[in-house]
PDB file of C-alpha atoms in Angstrom:
ATOM      1  CA  MET A   1      55.422 127.553  83.876  1.00 73.00           C
ATOM      2  CA  LEU A   2      54.615 128.765  87.371  1.00 68.00           C
ATOM      3  CA  LYS A   3      51.621 130.972  87.944  1.00 78.00           C
ATOM      4  CA  GLY A   4      51.125 133.454  90.718  1.00 80.00           C
ATOM      5  CA  LYS A   5      50.759 137.112  91.369  1.00 84.00           C
ATOM      6  CA  ALA A   6      53.238 139.811  92.192  1.00 86.00           C
ATOM      7  CA  ILE A   7      52.235 142.923  94.091  1.00 86.00           C
ATOM      8  CA  PRO A   8      54.702 145.798  93.559  1.00 88.00           C
ATOM      9  CA  TYR A   9      54.998 148.666  96.022  1.00 88.00           C
ATOM     10  CA  GLY A  10      57.433 151.424  95.131  1.00 89.00           C
ATOM     11  CA  MET A  11      59.114 154.375  96.762  1.00 88.00           C
ATOM     12  CA  TYR A  12      60.951 157.248  95.099  1.00 89.00           C
ATOM     13  CA  ASP A  13      63.593 159.489  96.668  1.00 91.00           C
ATOM     14  CA  ILE A  14      63.287 162.799  94.799  1.00 90.00           C
ATOM     15  CA  LYS A  15      66.545 164.223  96.146  1.00 91.00           C
ATOM     16  CA  ALA A  16      68.617 161.141  95.182  1.00 93.00           C
ATOM     17  CA  ASN A  17      66.570 160.517  92.000  1.00 95.00           C
ATOM     18  CA  GLU A  18      66.320 156.820  92.889  1.00 93.00           C
ATOM     19  CA  GLY A  19      63.441 154.412  93.180  1.00 93.00           C
ATOM     20  CA  TRP A  20      62.975 151.137  95.052  1.00 92.00           C
ATOM     21  CA  VAL A  21      60.295 148.478  94.609  1.00 93.00           C
ATOM     22  CA  ASN A  22      59.258 145.798  97.090  1.00 91.00           C
ATOM     23  CA  ILE A  23      57.472 142.806  95.558  1.00 92.00           C
ATOM     24  CA  GLY A  24      54.878 140.921  97.582  1.00 88.00           C
ATOM     25  CA  ASN A  25      52.834 137.875  96.656  1.00 85.00           C
ATOM     26  CA  ASP A  26      49.596 138.287  98.568  1.00 78.00           C
ATOM     27  CA  HIS A  27      47.498 141.469  98.531  1.00 79.00           C
ATOM     28  CA  ASP A  28      47.938 145.235  98.238  1.00 73.00           C
ATOM     29  CA  THR A  29      47.078 146.033 101.853  1.00 79.00           C
ATOM     30  CA  ALA A  30      47.931 148.962 104.080  1.00 79.00           C
ATOM     31  CA  GLU A  31      50.053 146.594 106.177  1.00 84.00           C
ATOM     32  CA  PHE A  32      52.075 145.655 103.076  1.00 86.00           C
ATOM     33  CA  ALA A  33      52.508 149.335 102.199  1.00 85.00           C
ATOM     34  CA  VAL A  34      53.717 150.239 105.695  1.00 85.00           C
ATOM     35  CA  GLU A  35      56.097 147.258 105.831  1.00 89.00           C
ATOM     36  CA  SER A  36      57.472 148.175 102.387  1.00 90.00           C
ATOM     37  CA  ILE A  37      58.184 151.729 103.530  1.00 90.00           C
ATOM     38  CA  ARG A  38      59.783 150.412 106.729  1.00 91.00           C
ATOM     39  CA  LYS A  39      62.095 148.080 104.749  1.00 93.00           C
ATOM     40  CA  TRP A  40      63.002 150.827 102.271  1.00 92.00           C
ATOM     41  CA  TRP A  41      63.900 153.215 105.093  1.00 92.00           C
ATOM     42  CA  LYS A  42      65.949 150.690 107.078  1.00 92.00           C
ATOM     43  CA  LEU A  43      67.807 149.216 104.084  1.00 90.00           C
ATOM     44  CA  LEU A  44      68.614 152.385 102.132  1.00 88.00           C
ATOM     45  CA  GLU A  45      67.456 155.761 103.284  1.00 90.00           C
ATOM     46  CA  LYS A  46      68.423 155.671 106.955  1.00 90.00           C
ATOM     47  CA  LYS A  47      72.076 155.461 105.881  1.00 92.00           C
ATOM     48  CA  ARG A  48      71.644 158.231 103.314  1.00 92.00           C
ATOM     49  CA  TYR A  49      69.917 160.592 105.762  1.00 93.00           C
ATOM     50  CA  PRO A  50      71.305 159.627 109.200  1.00 93.00           C
ATOM     51  CA  ASP A  51      70.188 162.878 110.859  1.00 95.00           C
ATOM     52  CA  ALA A  52      66.587 162.663 109.655  1.00 91.00           C
ATOM     53  CA  GLU A  53      63.978 162.954 112.387  1.00 91.00           C
ATOM     54  CA  ARG A  54      60.884 162.799 110.156  1.00 90.00           C
ATOM     55  CA  LEU A  55      59.790 161.157 106.931  1.00 86.00           C
ATOM     56  CA  MET A  56      57.257 162.804 104.614  1.00 85.00           C
ATOM     57  CA  ILE A  57      55.102 160.294 102.761  1.00 81.00           C
ATOM     58  CA  ALA A  58      53.036 161.475  99.785  1.00 78.00           C
ATOM     59  CA  ALA A  59      50.530 158.746  98.896  1.00 72.00           C
ATOM     60  CA  ASP A  60      48.134 158.693  95.943  1.00 70.00           C
ATOM     61  CA  GLY A  61      45.108 157.853  98.106  1.00 66.00           C
ATOM     62  CA  GLY A  62      44.075 154.659  96.317  1.00 65.00           C
ATOM     63  CA  GLY A  63      44.167 150.995  97.279  1.00 63.00           C
ATOM     64  CA  SER A  64      46.487 150.375 100.212  1.00 63.00           C
ATOM     65  CA  ASN A  65      47.075 154.142 100.448  1.00 62.00           C
ATOM     66  CA  GLY A  66      43.392 154.946 100.890  1.00 63.00           C
ATOM     67  CA  SER A  67      42.481 157.858 103.130  1.00 62.00           C
ATOM     68  CA  ARG A  68      40.124 155.658 105.158  1.00 66.00           C
ATOM     69  CA  VAL A  69      42.836 153.178 106.121  1.00 64.00           C
ATOM     70  CA  ARG A  70      43.631 153.564 109.844  1.00 66.00           C
ATOM     71  CA  LEU A  71      47.381 152.926 109.439  1.00 62.00           C
ATOM     72  CA  TRP A  72      47.773 156.294 107.682  1.00 60.00           C
ATOM     73  CA  LYS A  73      46.112 158.322 110.436  1.00 58.00           C
TER      74      LYS A  73
END
């Protein structure tokens, strides 16, 4: 049996009532969170909302979403 760790990072589209999870294998960092959101947008949501000019992100403020992390400012 292989051992390792999986770091999930999920997004939820309220309007479409759909979720998406990116699985990493290193750490729950702000960089991983931002890259997960970027992948989610490019792979799914950009096609669903082609006229969107902004993206509202509501984060829980813990871990990689911490308010002190510079990537969120």
